[in-house]
PDB file of C-alpha atoms and ligand atoms in Angstrom:
ATOM      1  CA  UNK A   1     -44.348  74.262 -16.250  1.00  0.00           C
ATOM      2  CA  UNK A   2     -40.974  72.965 -17.474  1.00  0.00           C
ATOM      3  CA  UNK A   3     -39.499  69.968 -15.646  1.00  0.00           C
ATOM      4  CA  UNK A   4     -35.864  68.857 -15.665  1.00  0.00           C
ATOM      5  CA  UNK A   5     -36.868  65.224 -15.728  1.00  0.00           C
ATOM      6  CA  UNK A   6     -37.457  62.233 -17.982  1.00  0.00           C
ATOM      7  CA  UNK A   7     -40.894  62.463 -19.547  1.00  0.00           C
ATOM      8  CA  UNK A   8     -41.551  58.897 -18.437  1.00  0.00           C
ATOM      9  CA  UNK A   9     -40.943  59.542 -14.720  1.00  0.00           C
ATOM     10  CA  UNK A  10     -42.291  63.096 -14.938  1.00  0.00           C
ATOM     11  CA  UNK A  11     -45.582  62.088 -16.512  1.00  0.00           C
ATOM     12  CA  UNK A  12     -46.015  59.390 -13.848  1.00  0.00           C
ATOM     13  CA  UNK A  13     -45.400  61.923 -11.071  1.00  0.00           C
ATOM     14  CA  UNK A  14     -47.193  65.022 -12.282  1.00  0.00           C
ATOM     15  CA  UNK A  15     -49.914  64.120 -14.799  1.00  0.00           C
ATOM     16  CA  UNK A  16     -53.181  62.375 -13.960  1.00  0.00           C
ATOM     17  CA  UNK A  17     -54.906  59.855 -16.223  1.00  0.00           C
ATOM     18  CA  UNK A  18     -56.808  61.269 -19.215  1.00  0.00           C
ATOM     19  CA  UNK A  19     -56.288  64.948 -18.432  1.00  0.00           C
ATOM     20  CA  UNK A  20     -54.258  66.136 -21.449  1.00  0.00           C
ATOM     21  CA  UNK A  21     -55.833  67.642 -24.588  1.00  0.00           C
ATOM     22  CA  UNK A  22     -52.822  67.362 -26.921  1.00  0.00           C
ATOM     23  CA  UNK A  23     -49.396  65.714 -26.766  1.00  0.00           C
ATOM     24  CA  UNK A  24     -46.467  66.602 -29.001  1.00  0.00           C
ATOM     25  CA  UNK A  25     -43.474  64.272 -28.996  1.00  0.00           C
ATOM     26  CA  UNK A  26     -40.291  65.022 -30.896  1.00  0.00           C
ATOM     27  CA  UNK A  27     -38.210  62.148 -29.507  1.00  0.00           C
ATOM     28  CA  UNK A  28     -34.595  61.276 -30.218  1.00  0.00           C
ATOM     29  CA  UNK A  29     -34.684  59.371 -33.545  1.00  0.00           C
ATOM     30  CA  UNK A  30     -31.828  57.057 -32.400  1.00  0.00           C
ATOM     31  CA  UNK A  31     -29.579  58.320 -35.182  1.00  0.00           C
ATOM     32  CA  UNK A  32     -26.624  59.549 -33.056  1.00  0.00           C
ATOM     33  CA  UNK A  33     -27.297  63.069 -34.229  1.00  0.00           C
ATOM     34  CA  UNK A  34     -25.301  66.048 -33.027  1.00  0.00           C
ATOM     35  CA  UNK A  35     -26.458  68.621 -35.532  1.00  0.00           C
ATOM     36  CA  UNK A  36     -25.142  69.720 -38.885  1.00  0.00           C
ATOM     37  CA  UNK A  37     -21.463  68.957 -39.389  1.00  0.00           C
ATOM     38  CA  UNK A  38     -19.259  72.021 -39.575  1.00  0.00           C
ATOM     39  CA  UNK A  39     -17.527  72.477 -42.901  1.00  0.00           C
ATOM     40  CA  UNK A  40     -14.039  73.207 -41.560  1.00  0.00           C
ATOM     41  CA  UNK A  41     -13.730  70.730 -38.658  1.00  0.00           C
ATOM     42  CA  UNK A  42     -16.228  68.144 -40.013  1.00  0.00           C
ATOM     43  CA  UNK A  43     -17.469  67.763 -36.444  1.00  0.00           C
ATOM     44  CA  UNK A  44     -21.108  68.123 -35.401  1.00  0.00           C
ATOM     45  CA  UNK A  45     -21.923  71.463 -33.768  1.00  0.00           C
ATOM     46  CA  UNK A  46     -23.441  69.818 -30.653  1.00  0.00           C
ATOM     47  CA  UNK A  47     -23.080  66.669 -28.528  1.00  0.00           C
ATOM     48  CA  UNK A  48     -25.291  63.711 -29.385  1.00  0.00           C
ATOM     49  CA  UNK A  49     -28.640  64.180 -27.635  1.00  0.00           C
ATOM     50  CA  UNK A  50     -29.763  61.871 -24.800  1.00  0.00           C
ATOM     51  CA  UNK A  51     -31.273  58.511 -25.812  1.00  0.00           C
ATOM     52  CA  UNK A  52     -30.153  58.975 -29.411  1.00  0.00           C
ATOM     53  CA  UNK A  53     -27.557  56.205 -29.407  1.00  0.00           C
ATOM     54  CA  UNK A  54     -29.360  53.192 -27.944  1.00  0.00           C
ATOM     55  CA  UNK A  55     -29.293  49.531 -28.946  1.00  0.00           C
ATOM     56  CA  UNK A  56     -32.397  48.523 -30.941  1.00  0.00           C
ATOM     57  CA  UNK A  57     -33.757  46.682 -27.891  1.00  0.00           C
ATOM     58  CA  UNK A  58     -33.163  49.622 -25.540  1.00  0.00           C
ATOM     59  CA  UNK A  59     -34.684  52.094 -28.021  1.00  0.00           C
ATOM     60  CA  UNK A  60     -37.797  49.926 -28.324  1.00  0.00           C
ATOM     61  CA  UNK A  61     -38.105  49.733 -24.537  1.00  0.00           C
ATOM     62  CA  UNK A  62     -37.605  53.508 -24.202  1.00  0.00           C
ATOM     63  CA  UNK A  63     -40.153  54.267 -26.937  1.00  0.00           C
ATOM     64  CA  UNK A  64     -42.795  51.927 -25.549  1.00  0.00           C
ATOM     65  CA  UNK A  65     -42.327  53.433 -22.067  1.00  0.00           C
ATOM     66  CA  UNK A  66     -42.971  57.034 -23.123  1.00  0.00           C
ATOM     67  CA  UNK A  67     -45.782  55.974 -25.469  1.00  0.00           C
ATOM     68  CA  UNK A  68     -47.555  54.118 -22.636  1.00  0.00           C
ATOM     69  CA  UNK A  69     -47.370  57.274 -20.507  1.00  0.00           C
ATOM     70  CA  UNK A  70     -48.647  59.372 -23.418  1.00  0.00           C
ATOM     71  CA  UNK A  71     -51.563  56.978 -23.842  1.00  0.00           C
ATOM     72  CA  UNK A  72     -52.373  57.032 -20.149  1.00  0.00           C
ATOM     73  CA  UNK A  73     -52.461  60.827 -19.765  1.00  0.00           C
ATOM     74  CA  UNK A  74     -54.195  61.752 -23.051  1.00  0.00           C
ATOM     75  CA  UNK A  75     -57.963  62.247 -23.038  1.00  0.00           C
ATOM     76  CA  UNK A  76     -59.859  59.738 -25.211  1.00  0.00           C
ATOM     77  CA  UNK A  77     -60.291  60.933 -28.774  1.00  0.00           C
ATOM     78  CA  UNK A  78     -57.488  63.493 -28.571  1.00  0.00           C
ATOM     79  CA  UNK A  79     -54.312  63.740 -30.628  1.00  0.00           C
ATOM     80  CA  UNK A  80     -50.680  62.736 -30.236  1.00  0.00           C
ATOM     81  CA  UNK A  81     -48.219  64.038 -32.843  1.00  0.00           C
ATOM     82  CA  UNK A  82     -44.879  62.251 -33.174  1.00  0.00           C
ATOM     83  CA  UNK A  83     -42.033  63.739 -35.206  1.00  0.00           C
ATOM     84  CA  UNK A  84     -39.882  61.097 -36.881  1.00  0.00           C
ATOM     85  CA  UNK A  85     -37.957  60.466 -40.096  1.00  0.00           C
ATOM     86  CA  UNK A  86     -38.293  57.689 -42.679  1.00  0.00           C
ATOM     87  CA  UNK A  87     -35.733  55.431 -40.981  1.00  0.00           C
ATOM     88  CA  UNK A  88     -37.624  55.070 -37.688  1.00  0.00           C
ATOM     89  CA  UNK A  89     -41.157  55.543 -39.042  1.00  0.00           C
ATOM     90  CA  UNK A  90     -42.110  51.829 -39.412  1.00  0.00           C
ATOM     91  CA  UNK A  91     -41.046  50.985 -35.840  1.00  0.00           C
ATOM     92  CA  UNK A  92     -42.797  54.040 -34.401  1.00  0.00           C
ATOM     93  CA  UNK A  93     -46.100  53.215 -36.079  1.00  0.00           C
ATOM     94  CA  UNK A  94     -45.906  49.594 -34.918  1.00  0.00           C
ATOM     95  CA  UNK A  95     -45.146  50.583 -31.333  1.00  0.00           C
ATOM     96  CA  UNK A  96     -47.830  53.286 -31.222  1.00  0.00           C
ATOM     97  CA  UNK A  97     -50.425  50.731 -32.320  1.00  0.00           C
ATOM     98  CA  UNK A  98     -49.115  48.262 -29.756  1.00  0.00           C
ATOM     99  CA  UNK A  99     -49.830  50.659 -26.880  1.00  0.00           C
ATOM    100  CA  UNK A 100     -53.334  51.338 -28.211  1.00  0.00           C
ATOM    101  CA  UNK A 101     -53.131  54.391 -30.476  1.00  0.00           C
ATOM    102  CA  UNK A 102     -54.953  54.556 -33.792  1.00  0.00           C
ATOM    103  CA  UNK A 103     -52.829  56.062 -36.583  1.00  0.00           C
ATOM    104  CA  UNK A 104     -54.832  58.698 -38.470  1.00  0.00           C
ATOM    105  CA  UNK A 105     -52.306  60.178 -40.878  1.00  0.00           C
ATOM    106  CA  UNK A 106     -48.677  60.851 -41.639  1.00  0.00           C
ATOM    107  CA  UNK A 107     -47.966  64.506 -42.265  1.00  0.00           C
ATOM    108  CA  UNK A 108     -45.056  65.239 -44.542  1.00  0.00           C
ATOM    109  CA  UNK A 109     -43.111  68.240 -43.346  1.00  0.00           C
ATOM    110  CA  UNK A 110     -41.488  69.738 -46.457  1.00  0.00           C
ATOM    111  CA  UNK A 111     -38.596  71.768 -45.083  1.00  0.00           C
ATOM    112  CA  UNK A 112     -38.332  73.754 -48.327  1.00  0.00           C
ATOM    113  CA  UNK A 113     -34.541  73.429 -48.341  1.00  0.00           C
ATOM    114  CA  UNK A 114     -32.265  70.434 -48.693  1.00  0.00           C
ATOM    115  CA  UNK A 115     -30.195  69.180 -45.786  1.00  0.00           C
ATOM    116  CA  UNK A 116     -27.552  66.471 -45.745  1.00  0.00           C
ATOM    117  CA  UNK A 117     -27.800  63.008 -47.343  1.00  0.00           C
ATOM    118  CA  UNK A 118     -26.116  61.584 -50.408  1.00  0.00           C
ATOM    119  CA  UNK A 119     -28.634  59.106 -51.861  1.00  0.00           C
ATOM    120  CA  UNK A 120     -30.752  62.222 -52.475  1.00  0.00           C
ATOM    121  CA  UNK A 121     -30.475  65.030 -49.965  1.00  0.00           C
ATOM    122  CA  UNK A 122     -33.068  65.119 -47.207  1.00  0.00           C
ATOM    123  CA  UNK A 123     -35.838  67.682 -47.397  1.00  0.00           C
ATOM    124  CA  UNK A 124     -38.728  66.122 -45.507  1.00  0.00           C
ATOM    125  CA  UNK A 125     -39.597  64.542 -42.193  1.00  0.00           C
ATOM    126  CA  UNK A 126     -42.736  62.756 -41.052  1.00  0.00           C
ATOM    127  CA  UNK A 127     -45.149  63.710 -38.298  1.00  0.00           C
ATOM    128  CA  UNK A 128     -47.420  60.864 -37.251  1.00  0.00           C
ATOM    129  CA  UNK A 129     -50.940  61.854 -36.209  1.00  0.00           C
ATOM    130  CA  UNK A 130     -52.246  59.306 -33.702  1.00  0.00           C
ATOM    131  CA  UNK A 131     -55.468  59.282 -31.706  1.00  0.00           C
ATOM    132  CA  UNK A 132     -56.354  57.668 -28.422  1.00  0.00           C
ATOM    133  CA  UNK A 133     -59.261  55.314 -29.016  1.00  0.00           C
ATOM    134  CA  UNK A 134     -61.522  54.821 -31.973  1.00  0.00           C
ATOM    135  CA  UNK A 135     -64.761  56.465 -30.854  1.00  0.00           C
ATOM    136  CA  UNK A 136     -65.603  60.160 -30.529  1.00  0.00           C
ATOM    137  CA  UNK A 137     -62.387  61.152 -32.222  1.00  0.00           C
ATOM    138  CA  UNK A 138     -61.744  64.886 -32.336  1.00  0.00           C
ATOM    139  CA  UNK A 139     -61.421  66.240 -35.875  1.00  0.00           C
ATOM    140  CA  UNK A 140     -58.498  68.531 -36.637  1.00  0.00           C
ATOM    141  CA  UNK A 141     -59.906  72.031 -36.613  1.00  0.00           C
ATOM    142  CA  UNK A 142     -59.267  72.826 -40.266  1.00  0.00           C
ATOM    143  CA  UNK A 143     -60.587  70.668 -43.086  1.00  0.00           C
ATOM    144  CA  UNK A 144     -58.852  72.847 -45.664  1.00  0.00           C
ATOM    145  CA  UNK A 145     -55.363  71.819 -44.702  1.00  0.00           C
ATOM    146  CA  UNK A 146     -53.515  69.060 -46.574  1.00  0.00           C
ATOM    147  CA  UNK A 147     -51.094  66.575 -45.050  1.00  0.00           C
ATOM    148  CA  UNK A 148     -48.080  68.173 -46.734  1.00  0.00           C
ATOM    149  CA  UNK A 149     -46.818  71.179 -44.791  1.00  0.00           C
ATOM    150  CA  UNK A 150     -44.345  73.535 -46.411  1.00  0.00           C
ATOM    151  CA  UNK A 151     -42.536  75.220 -43.540  1.00  0.00           C
ATOM    152  CA  UNK A 152     -38.884  76.315 -43.948  1.00  0.00           C
ATOM    153  CA  UNK A 153     -36.439  74.576 -41.639  1.00  0.00           C
ATOM    154  CA  UNK A 154     -34.039  76.627 -39.553  1.00  0.00           C
ATOM    155  CA  UNK A 155     -30.657  76.738 -41.344  1.00  0.00           C
ATOM    156  CA  UNK A 156     -28.162  74.414 -39.588  1.00  0.00           C
ATOM    157  CA  UNK A 157     -25.773  77.242 -38.648  1.00  0.00           C
ATOM    158  CA  UNK A 158     -28.587  79.190 -36.926  1.00  0.00           C
ATOM    159  CA  UNK A 159     -30.047  76.425 -34.767  1.00  0.00           C
ATOM    160  CA  UNK A 160     -29.565  76.509 -30.997  1.00  0.00           C
ATOM    161  CA  UNK A 161     -30.379  72.786 -30.624  1.00  0.00           C
ATOM    162  CA  UNK A 162     -29.292  69.971 -32.978  1.00  0.00           C
ATOM    163  CA  UNK A 163     -32.862  68.974 -33.882  1.00  0.00           C
ATOM    164  CA  UNK A 164     -34.635  72.289 -33.383  1.00  0.00           C
ATOM    165  CA  UNK A 165     -38.000  72.578 -35.117  1.00  0.00           C
ATOM    166  CA  UNK A 166     -39.435  75.856 -36.426  1.00  0.00           C
ATOM    167  CA  UNK A 167     -41.996  77.419 -34.104  1.00  0.00           C
ATOM    168  CA  UNK A 168     -44.429  77.717 -37.026  1.00  0.00           C
ATOM    169  CA  UNK A 169     -44.518  73.911 -37.239  1.00  0.00           C
ATOM    170  CA  UNK A 170     -45.461  73.530 -33.580  1.00  0.00           C
ATOM    171  CA  UNK A 171     -47.976  76.389 -33.747  1.00  0.00           C
ATOM    172  CA  UNK A 172     -49.671  74.703 -36.691  1.00  0.00           C
ATOM    173  CA  UNK A 173     -50.075  71.465 -34.711  1.00  0.00           C
ATOM    174  CA  UNK A 174     -51.337  73.277 -31.617  1.00  0.00           C
ATOM    175  CA  UNK A 175     -53.834  75.405 -33.545  1.00  0.00           C
ATOM    176  CA  UNK A 176     -55.175  72.424 -35.510  1.00  0.00           C
ATOM    177  CA  UNK A 177     -55.627  70.103 -32.520  1.00  0.00           C
ATOM    178  CA  UNK A 178     -56.431  72.235 -29.473  1.00  0.00           C
ATOM    179  CA  UNK A 179     -58.405  75.257 -28.344  1.00  0.00           C
ATOM    180  CA  UNK A 180     -57.181  78.269 -26.338  1.00  0.00           C
ATOM    181  CA  UNK A 181     -56.924  77.389 -22.659  1.00  0.00           C
ATOM    182  CA  UNK A 182     -56.507  73.650 -23.310  1.00  0.00           C
ATOM    183  CA  UNK A 183     -53.686  71.568 -21.895  1.00  0.00           C
ATOM    184  CA  UNK A 184     -50.719  70.728 -24.145  1.00  0.00           C
ATOM    185  CA  UNK A 185     -47.820  68.477 -23.092  1.00  0.00           C
ATOM    186  CA  UNK A 186     -44.396  68.300 -24.753  1.00  0.00           C
ATOM    187  CA  UNK A 187     -42.548  65.091 -23.861  1.00  0.00           C
ATOM    188  CA  UNK A 188     -39.158  66.155 -25.325  1.00  0.00           C
ATOM    189  CA  UNK A 189     -38.587  69.874 -24.908  1.00  0.00           C
ATOM    190  CA  UNK A 190     -35.156  70.316 -26.524  1.00  0.00           C
ATOM    191  CA  UNK A 191     -34.934  74.074 -26.997  1.00  0.00           C
ATOM    192  CA  UNK A 192     -38.449  74.777 -25.688  1.00  0.00           C
ATOM    193  CA  UNK A 193     -40.181  75.408 -29.001  1.00  0.00           C
ATOM    194  CA  UNK A 194     -43.469  73.644 -28.161  1.00  0.00           C
ATOM    195  CA  UNK A 195     -43.877  75.365 -24.774  1.00  0.00           C
ATOM    196  CA  UNK A 196     -43.090  78.742 -26.351  1.00  0.00           C
ATOM    197  CA  UNK A 197     -45.651  78.129 -29.104  1.00  0.00           C
ATOM    198  CA  UNK A 198     -48.241  76.981 -26.527  1.00  0.00           C
ATOM    199  CA  UNK A 199     -47.576  80.033 -24.369  1.00  0.00           C
ATOM    200  CA  UNK A 200     -47.955  82.400 -27.328  1.00  0.00           C
ATOM    201  CA  UNK A 201     -51.206  80.690 -28.345  1.00  0.00           C
ATOM    202  CA  UNK A 202     -52.743  80.854 -24.876  1.00  0.00           C
ATOM    203  CA  UNK A 203     -52.644  77.138 -24.040  1.00  0.00           C
ATOM    204  CA  UNK A 204     -51.642  75.796 -20.662  1.00  0.00           C
ATOM    205  CA  UNK A 205     -48.659  73.473 -21.001  1.00  0.00           C
ATOM    206  CA  UNK A 206     -46.154  71.138 -19.384  1.00  0.00           C
ATOM    207  CA  UNK A 207     -42.806  70.175 -20.924  1.00  0.00           C
ATOM    208  CA  UNK A 208     -40.085  67.698 -19.943  1.00  0.00           C
ATOM    209  CA  UNK A 209     -36.371  67.832 -20.716  1.00  0.00           C
ATOM    210  CA  UNK A 210     -33.855  65.315 -19.384  1.00  0.00           C
ATOM    211  CA  UNK A 211     -30.615  67.124 -20.168  1.00  0.00           C
ATOM    212  CA  UNK A 212     -29.734  70.062 -17.837  1.00  0.00           C
ATOM    213  CA  UNK A 213     -28.153  72.016 -20.698  1.00  0.00           C
ATOM    214  CA  UNK A 214     -31.220  71.772 -22.940  1.00  0.00           C
ATOM    215  CA  UNK A 215     -33.470  72.391 -19.942  1.00  0.00           C
ATOM    216  CA  UNK A 216     -31.667  75.711 -19.446  1.00  0.00           C
ATOM    217  CA  UNK A 217     -31.911  76.571 -23.151  1.00  0.00           C
ATOM    218  CA  UNK A 218     -35.656  75.783 -23.030  1.00  0.00           C
ATOM    219  CA  UNK A 219     -36.124  77.790 -19.868  1.00  0.00           C
ATOM    220  CA  UNK A 220     -34.514  80.871 -21.406  1.00  0.00           C
ATOM    221  CA  UNK A 221     -36.584  80.668 -24.605  1.00  0.00           C
ATOM    222  CA  UNK A 222     -39.843  80.169 -22.703  1.00  0.00           C
ATOM    223  CA  UNK A 223     -39.051  82.995 -20.256  1.00  0.00           C
ATOM    224  CA  UNK A 224     -38.339  85.353 -23.135  1.00  0.00           C
ATOM    225  CA  UNK A 225     -41.766  84.519 -24.622  1.00  0.00           C
ATOM    226  CA  UNK A 226     -43.523  84.814 -21.260  1.00  0.00           C
ATOM    227  CA  UNK A 227     -42.008  88.199 -20.489  1.00  0.00           C
ATOM    228  CA  UNK A 228     -42.976  89.723 -23.810  1.00  0.00           C
TER     229      UNK A 228
HETATM  230  C1  SAM B 301     -35.487  65.683 -30.901  1.00  0.00           C
HETATM  231  S1  SAM B 301     -35.042  66.663 -29.518  1.00  0.00           S
HETATM  232  C2  SAM B 301     -36.394  67.797 -29.352  1.00  0.00           C
HETATM  233  C3  SAM B 301     -36.165  69.093 -30.084  1.00  0.00           C
HETATM  234  C4  SAM B 301     -37.269  70.117 -29.878  1.00  0.00           C
HETATM  235  N1  SAM B 301     -38.500  69.710 -30.494  1.00  0.00           N
HETATM  236  C5  SAM B 301     -36.859  71.462 -30.427  1.00  0.00           C
HETATM  237  O1  SAM B 301     -37.453  71.920 -31.423  1.00  0.00           O
HETATM  238  O2  SAM B 301     -35.929  72.080 -29.881  1.00  0.00           O
HETATM  239  C6  SAM B 301     -35.256  65.547 -28.191  1.00  0.00           C
HETATM  240  C7  SAM B 301     -34.910  66.103 -26.824  1.00  0.00           C
HETATM  241  O3  SAM B 301     -35.384  65.170 -25.853  1.00  0.00           O
HETATM  242  C8  SAM B 301     -34.467  65.108 -24.791  1.00  0.00           C
HETATM  243  N2  SAM B 301     -34.688  63.807 -24.144  1.00  0.00           N
HETATM  244  C9  SAM B 301     -34.147  62.597 -24.413  1.00  0.00           C
HETATM  245  N3  SAM B 301     -34.692  61.652 -23.638  1.00  0.00           N
HETATM  246  C10 SAM B 301     -35.614  62.263 -22.856  1.00  0.00           C
HETATM  247  C11 SAM B 301     -36.527  61.817 -21.853  1.00  0.00           C
HETATM  248  N4  SAM B 301     -36.602  60.544 -21.485  1.00  0.00           N
HETATM  249  N5  SAM B 301     -37.333  62.730 -21.278  1.00  0.00           N
HETATM  250  C12 SAM B 301     -37.291  64.044 -21.624  1.00  0.00           C
HETATM  251  N6  SAM B 301     -36.435  64.526 -22.554  1.00  0.00           N
HETATM  252  C13 SAM B 301     -35.620  63.644 -23.177  1.00  0.00           C
HETATM  253  C14 SAM B 301     -33.100  65.289 -25.417  1.00  0.00           C
HETATM  254  O4  SAM B 301     -32.158  65.792 -24.472  1.00  0.00           O
HETATM  255  C15 SAM B 301     -33.419  66.285 -26.546  1.00  0.00           C
HETATM  256  O5  SAM B 301     -33.170  67.599 -26.139  1.00  0.00           O
END
């Protein structure tokens, strides 16, 4: 089910305590990002996404609010994955610990191709692996996999959302941390990649998107996957 709603309010309304098997959160990184800048006009291809241009205090409040909801709804011992880049990583880890999560690892997503950046061009992002509680922690399902994932990013001119992640990335997370039929929640749907991956892998899922435009983009992608 896809909701046009803030994940904070939506989780409160629709998700009971300790019922979710896996949460994926790809939140706004608070970097005022509107996608790759076009060469000719030098303007970003999209508008800045919601909650991506907050004061430090407001961003902290926003992050702690969604993290508290994530903690409440996740089953003990299960995984939360948080996409983030090096600039926001220290704050994210601190806040996740504050709400009760245990940090288990930091996956390095090697995008295989350089993006922008001029003190070295960016090629990686981080994905924090956090667990609810310390006891009876679920192991990721493959012990052969390292914490560096080489998955090509989508070229900037082909993305349909400014921070769109490849479906292979989300499928990897879902396959490593849940079983078919289990319940996956995406707090920040964007273009609907997590829900599409969950649908294709036979998981039940819920996703939240605040912005009506991105809700519609998500809805179309998910419908296309469901009707196949
Ligand atoms: C980093 S993007 C997610 C991109 C997505 N993973 C993808 O691959 O397309 C974050 C998304 O969260 C949405 N958003 C911002 N604040 C939100 C909130 N409180 N609840 C739900 N969605 C929110 C933004 O509109 C944006 O589309």
